[in-house]
CSV table of C-alpha atoms in Angstrom, one decimal:
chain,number,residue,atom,x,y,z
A,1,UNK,CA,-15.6,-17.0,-11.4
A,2,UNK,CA,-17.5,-14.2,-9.9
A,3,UNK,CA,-16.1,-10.9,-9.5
A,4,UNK,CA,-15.4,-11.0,-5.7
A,5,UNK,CA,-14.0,-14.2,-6.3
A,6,UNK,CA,-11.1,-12.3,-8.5
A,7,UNK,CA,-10.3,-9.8,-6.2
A,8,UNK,CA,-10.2,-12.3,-3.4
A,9,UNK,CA,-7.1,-14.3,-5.7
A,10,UNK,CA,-5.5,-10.8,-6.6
A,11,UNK,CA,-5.1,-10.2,-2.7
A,12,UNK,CA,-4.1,-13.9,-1.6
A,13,UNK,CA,-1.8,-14.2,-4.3
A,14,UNK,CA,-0.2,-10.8,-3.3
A,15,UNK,CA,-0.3,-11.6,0.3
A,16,UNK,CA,1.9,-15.5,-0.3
A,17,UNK,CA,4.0,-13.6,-2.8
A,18,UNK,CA,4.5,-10.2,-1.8
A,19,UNK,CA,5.9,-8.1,-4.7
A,20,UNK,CA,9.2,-5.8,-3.3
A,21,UNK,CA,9.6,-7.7,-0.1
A,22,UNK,CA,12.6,-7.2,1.4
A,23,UNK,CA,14.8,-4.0,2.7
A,24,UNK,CA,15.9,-1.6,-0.2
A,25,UNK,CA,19.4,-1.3,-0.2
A,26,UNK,CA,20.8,2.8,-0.5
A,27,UNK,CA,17.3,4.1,0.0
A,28,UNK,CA,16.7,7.6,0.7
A,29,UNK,CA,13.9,7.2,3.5
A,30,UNK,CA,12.4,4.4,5.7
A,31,UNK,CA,9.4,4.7,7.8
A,32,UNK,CA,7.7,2.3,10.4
A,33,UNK,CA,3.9,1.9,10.8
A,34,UNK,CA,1.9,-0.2,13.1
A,35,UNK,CA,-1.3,-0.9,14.0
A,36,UNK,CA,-2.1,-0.7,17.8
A,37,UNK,CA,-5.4,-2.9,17.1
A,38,UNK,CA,-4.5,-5.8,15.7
A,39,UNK,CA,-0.8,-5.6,15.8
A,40,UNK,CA,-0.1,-5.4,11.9
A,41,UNK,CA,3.3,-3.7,11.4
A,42,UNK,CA,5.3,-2.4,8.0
A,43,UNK,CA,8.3,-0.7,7.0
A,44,UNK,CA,8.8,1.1,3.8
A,45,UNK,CA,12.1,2.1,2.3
A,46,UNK,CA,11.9,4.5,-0.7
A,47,UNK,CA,15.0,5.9,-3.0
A,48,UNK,CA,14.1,8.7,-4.8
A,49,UNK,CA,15.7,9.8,-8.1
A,50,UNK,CA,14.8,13.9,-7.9
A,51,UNK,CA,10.9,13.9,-7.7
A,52,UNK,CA,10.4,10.0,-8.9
A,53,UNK,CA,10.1,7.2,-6.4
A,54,UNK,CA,12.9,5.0,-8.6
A,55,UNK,CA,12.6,2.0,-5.9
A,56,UNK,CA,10.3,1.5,-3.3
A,57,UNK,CA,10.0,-2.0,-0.8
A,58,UNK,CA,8.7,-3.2,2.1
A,59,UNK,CA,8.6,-5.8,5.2
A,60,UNK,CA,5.9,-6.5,7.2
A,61,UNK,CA,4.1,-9.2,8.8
A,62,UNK,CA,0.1,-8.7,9.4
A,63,UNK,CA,-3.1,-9.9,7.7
A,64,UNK,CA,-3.2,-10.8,4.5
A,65,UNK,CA,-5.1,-7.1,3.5
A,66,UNK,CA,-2.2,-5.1,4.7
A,67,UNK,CA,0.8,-7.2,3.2
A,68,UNK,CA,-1.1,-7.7,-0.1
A,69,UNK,CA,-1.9,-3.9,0.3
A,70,UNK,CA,1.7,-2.7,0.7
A,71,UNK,CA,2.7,-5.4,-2.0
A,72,UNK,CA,0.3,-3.5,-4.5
A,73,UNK,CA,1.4,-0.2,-3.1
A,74,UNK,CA,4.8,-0.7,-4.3
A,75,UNK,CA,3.9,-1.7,-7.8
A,76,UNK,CA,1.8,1.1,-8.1
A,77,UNK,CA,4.0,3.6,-6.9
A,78,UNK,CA,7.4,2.8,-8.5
A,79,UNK,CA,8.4,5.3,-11.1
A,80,UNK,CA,5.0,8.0,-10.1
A,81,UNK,CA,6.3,11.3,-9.1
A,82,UNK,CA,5.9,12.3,-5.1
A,83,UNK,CA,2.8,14.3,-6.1
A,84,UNK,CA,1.0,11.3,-8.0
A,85,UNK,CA,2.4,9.0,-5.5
A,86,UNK,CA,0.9,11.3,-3.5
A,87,UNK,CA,-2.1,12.0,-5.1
A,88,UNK,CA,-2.7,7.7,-4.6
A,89,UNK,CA,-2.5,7.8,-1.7
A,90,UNK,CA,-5.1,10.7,-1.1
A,91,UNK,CA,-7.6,8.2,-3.7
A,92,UNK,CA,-6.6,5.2,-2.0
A,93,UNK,CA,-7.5,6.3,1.0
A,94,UNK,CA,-10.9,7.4,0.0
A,95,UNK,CA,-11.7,4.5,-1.4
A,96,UNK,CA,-11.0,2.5,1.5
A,97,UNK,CA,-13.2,4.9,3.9
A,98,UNK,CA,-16.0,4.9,1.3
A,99,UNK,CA,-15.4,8.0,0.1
A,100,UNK,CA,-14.1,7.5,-3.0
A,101,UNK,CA,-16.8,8.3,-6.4
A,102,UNK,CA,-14.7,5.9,-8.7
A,103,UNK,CA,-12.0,2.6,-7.9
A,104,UNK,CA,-11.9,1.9,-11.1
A,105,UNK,CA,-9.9,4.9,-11.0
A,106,UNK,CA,-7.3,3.1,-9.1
A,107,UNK,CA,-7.0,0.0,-11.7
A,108,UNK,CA,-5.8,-3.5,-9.9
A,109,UNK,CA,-6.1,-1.3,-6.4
A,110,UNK,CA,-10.1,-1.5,-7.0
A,111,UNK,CA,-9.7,-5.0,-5.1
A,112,UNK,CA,-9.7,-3.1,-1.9
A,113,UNK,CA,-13.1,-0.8,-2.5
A,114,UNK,CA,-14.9,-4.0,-0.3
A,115,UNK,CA,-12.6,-2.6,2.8
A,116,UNK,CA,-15.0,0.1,2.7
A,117,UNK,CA,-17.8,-2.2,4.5
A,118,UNK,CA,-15.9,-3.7,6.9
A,119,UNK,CA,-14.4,-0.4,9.6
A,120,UNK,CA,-12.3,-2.5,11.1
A,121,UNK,CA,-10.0,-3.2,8.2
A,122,UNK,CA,-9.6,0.0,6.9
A,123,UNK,CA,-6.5,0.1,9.2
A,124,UNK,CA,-5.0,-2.8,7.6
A,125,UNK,CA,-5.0,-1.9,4.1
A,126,UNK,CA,-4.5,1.5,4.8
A,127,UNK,CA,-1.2,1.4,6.8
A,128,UNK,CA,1.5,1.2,4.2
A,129,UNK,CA,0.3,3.6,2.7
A,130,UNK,CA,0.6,5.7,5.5
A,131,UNK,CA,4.1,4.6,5.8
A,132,UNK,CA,4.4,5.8,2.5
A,133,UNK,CA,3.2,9.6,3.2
A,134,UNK,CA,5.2,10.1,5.8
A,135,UNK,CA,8.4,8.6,3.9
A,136,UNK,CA,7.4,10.9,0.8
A,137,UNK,CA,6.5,14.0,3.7
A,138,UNK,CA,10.5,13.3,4.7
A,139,UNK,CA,10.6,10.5,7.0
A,140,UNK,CA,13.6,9.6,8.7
A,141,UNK,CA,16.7,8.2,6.3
């Protein structure tokens, strides 16, 4: 199995069995995001315990880059504090624009460094985790 090959599995098998689907019950902060282009849509709910993101899910219905991308978002985030939460997103997002110097940085995220060729998509793996910053910036409860 080639290497592309892997990352392709890692995202369809995140995308037919999203990880943290569903709403969070007693969560501190939801946020909404869409994506006026193609229509993608996601909504986080996050329950903080002081500065740690204790639980963290989502619902959404899209491609198969942004729900696999919010499904990984979720594992990755869950127990970081809001500043290394915080501090993935910032790396996330410059891998995904082709700014980022090193995915392998970002461990099982790395599948996404390919968005980086294709403009269109940056969009669609990008938008939970703009959901995300703007529920860890103090997004409506």
């Amino acid at each position: 199995m080639d290497l592309g090959a892997l990352y392709q599995d890692v995202i369809l098998d995140h995308n037919r069995s999203p990880r943290n689907f569903g709403e969070l019950a007693k969560a501190d902060r939801s946020t909404h995001g869409r994506n006026p282009l193609c229509g993608d849509e996601v909504t986080i709910w996050i329950r903080l315990d002081g500065d740690v993101v204790a639980d963290v899910s989502f619902v959404g219905t899209g491609c198969a880059i942004s729900r696999a991308s919010a499904s990984m978002m979720t594992q990755a985030v869950k127990g970081k504090s809001r500043q290394e939460a915080a501090g993935l997103f910032e790396a996330f997002h410059a891998m995904v624009t082709g700014r980022g110097r090193d995915p392998e940085a970002l461990g099982k995220l790395k599948v996404f460094a390919g968005v980086a060729g294709f403009p269109t998509r940056v969009k669609c793996a990008s938008l939970a985790w703009h959901a995300l910053k703007e529920a860890l910036d103090g997004g409506p409860a």
